[in-house]
Short mmCIF file of C-alpha atoms in Angstrom, two decimals:
data_model
loop_
_atom_site.label_atom_id
_atom_site.label_comp_id
_atom_site.label_asym_id
_atom_site.label_seq_id
_atom_site.Cartn_x
_atom_site.Cartn_y
_atom_site.Cartn_z
CA UNK A 1 0.06 0.20 0.09
CA UNK A 2 1.73 3.36 -1.14
CA UNK A 3 2.91 5.02 2.03
CA UNK A 4 1.31 2.34 4.09
CA UNK A 5 4.39 1.78 6.12
CA UNK A 6 4.11 5.29 7.70
CA UNK A 7 0.27 4.69 8.62
CA UNK A 8 0.83 3.10 12.32
CA UNK A 9 -2.96 2.47 12.64
CA UNK A 10 -3.02 0.62 9.58
CA UNK A 11 -0.09 -1.34 10.62
CA UNK A 12 -1.78 -2.19 13.64
CA UNK A 13 -5.07 -3.13 12.13
CA UNK A 14 -3.19 -5.52 9.61
CA UNK A 15 -1.48 -7.23 12.29
CA UNK A 16 -4.86 -7.61 14.41
CA UNK A 17 -6.90 -8.82 11.69
CA UNK A 18 -4.23 -11.03 10.16
CA UNK A 19 -2.81 -12.47 13.23
CA UNK A 20 0.61 -12.05 11.64
CA UNK A 21 3.68 -9.61 12.62
CA UNK A 22 3.67 -6.86 10.33
CA UNK A 23 6.89 -5.58 9.48
CA UNK A 24 7.11 -1.84 8.13
CA UNK A 25 10.09 -0.76 6.37
CA UNK A 26 11.17 2.50 4.76
CA UNK A 27 8.52 4.49 2.68
CA UNK A 28 10.74 4.43 -0.22
CA UNK A 29 10.41 0.67 -1.18
CA UNK A 30 9.24 1.44 -4.50
CA UNK A 31 12.31 3.24 -5.43
CA UNK A 32 14.59 0.67 -3.46
CA UNK A 33 13.05 -2.21 -5.25
CA UNK A 34 13.84 -0.58 -8.41
CA UNK A 35 17.29 0.15 -7.17
CA UNK A 36 17.41 -3.74 -6.34
CA UNK A 37 16.53 -5.00 -9.59
CA UNK A 38 19.07 -2.69 -11.29
CA UNK A 39 22.02 -3.54 -8.59
CA UNK A 40 21.43 -7.29 -9.05
CA UNK A 41 21.03 -7.20 -12.98
CA UNK A 42 24.74 -5.14 -13.02
CA UNK A 43 26.34 -7.45 -10.40
CA UNK A 44 26.57 -4.93 -7.50
CA UNK A 45 24.60 -7.07 -5.51
CA UNK A 46 24.33 -10.81 -5.22
CA UNK A 47 20.82 -11.51 -4.90
CA UNK A 48 17.47 -10.21 -3.25
CA UNK A 49 18.49 -11.44 0.23
CA UNK A 50 21.64 -9.57 0.22
CA UNK A 51 19.56 -6.66 -0.66
CA UNK A 52 17.20 -7.30 2.00
CA UNK A 53 19.91 -7.28 4.49
CA UNK A 54 21.37 -3.92 3.44
CA UNK A 55 17.97 -2.35 3.54
CA UNK A 56 17.50 -3.83 7.10
CA UNK A 57 21.01 -2.61 8.21
CA UNK A 58 20.29 1.14 6.51
CA UNK A 59 16.84 1.73 7.60
CA UNK A 60 14.65 1.57 10.52
CA UNK A 61 12.36 -1.59 10.40
CA UNK A 62 8.94 -1.20 12.74
CA UNK A 63 7.87 -4.62 13.75
CA UNK A 64 4.38 -4.63 14.98
CA UNK A 65 3.09 -7.58 16.73
CA UNK A 66 -0.57 -9.13 17.40
CA UNK A 67 0.05 -8.67 21.27
CA UNK A 68 0.88 -5.10 21.17
CA UNK A 69 -2.49 -4.05 19.19
CA UNK A 70 -5.48 -2.77 21.40
CA UNK A 71 -7.89 -2.77 18.66
#
């Protein structure tokens, strides 16, 4: 959902109703996905798992658990 990672209420609702943990990453995810594809294609990074690690090491990833929701 475009910009959804910035919507705390939406993230809590998603966690509550899906009974899953929600990980909300950077709001620039679309641009980062484009960069990932280009970097992998050009050999700048090995694979998508390496790019995921790079993103998680670089950006704050918010984790919302169902236990934390009070909806």
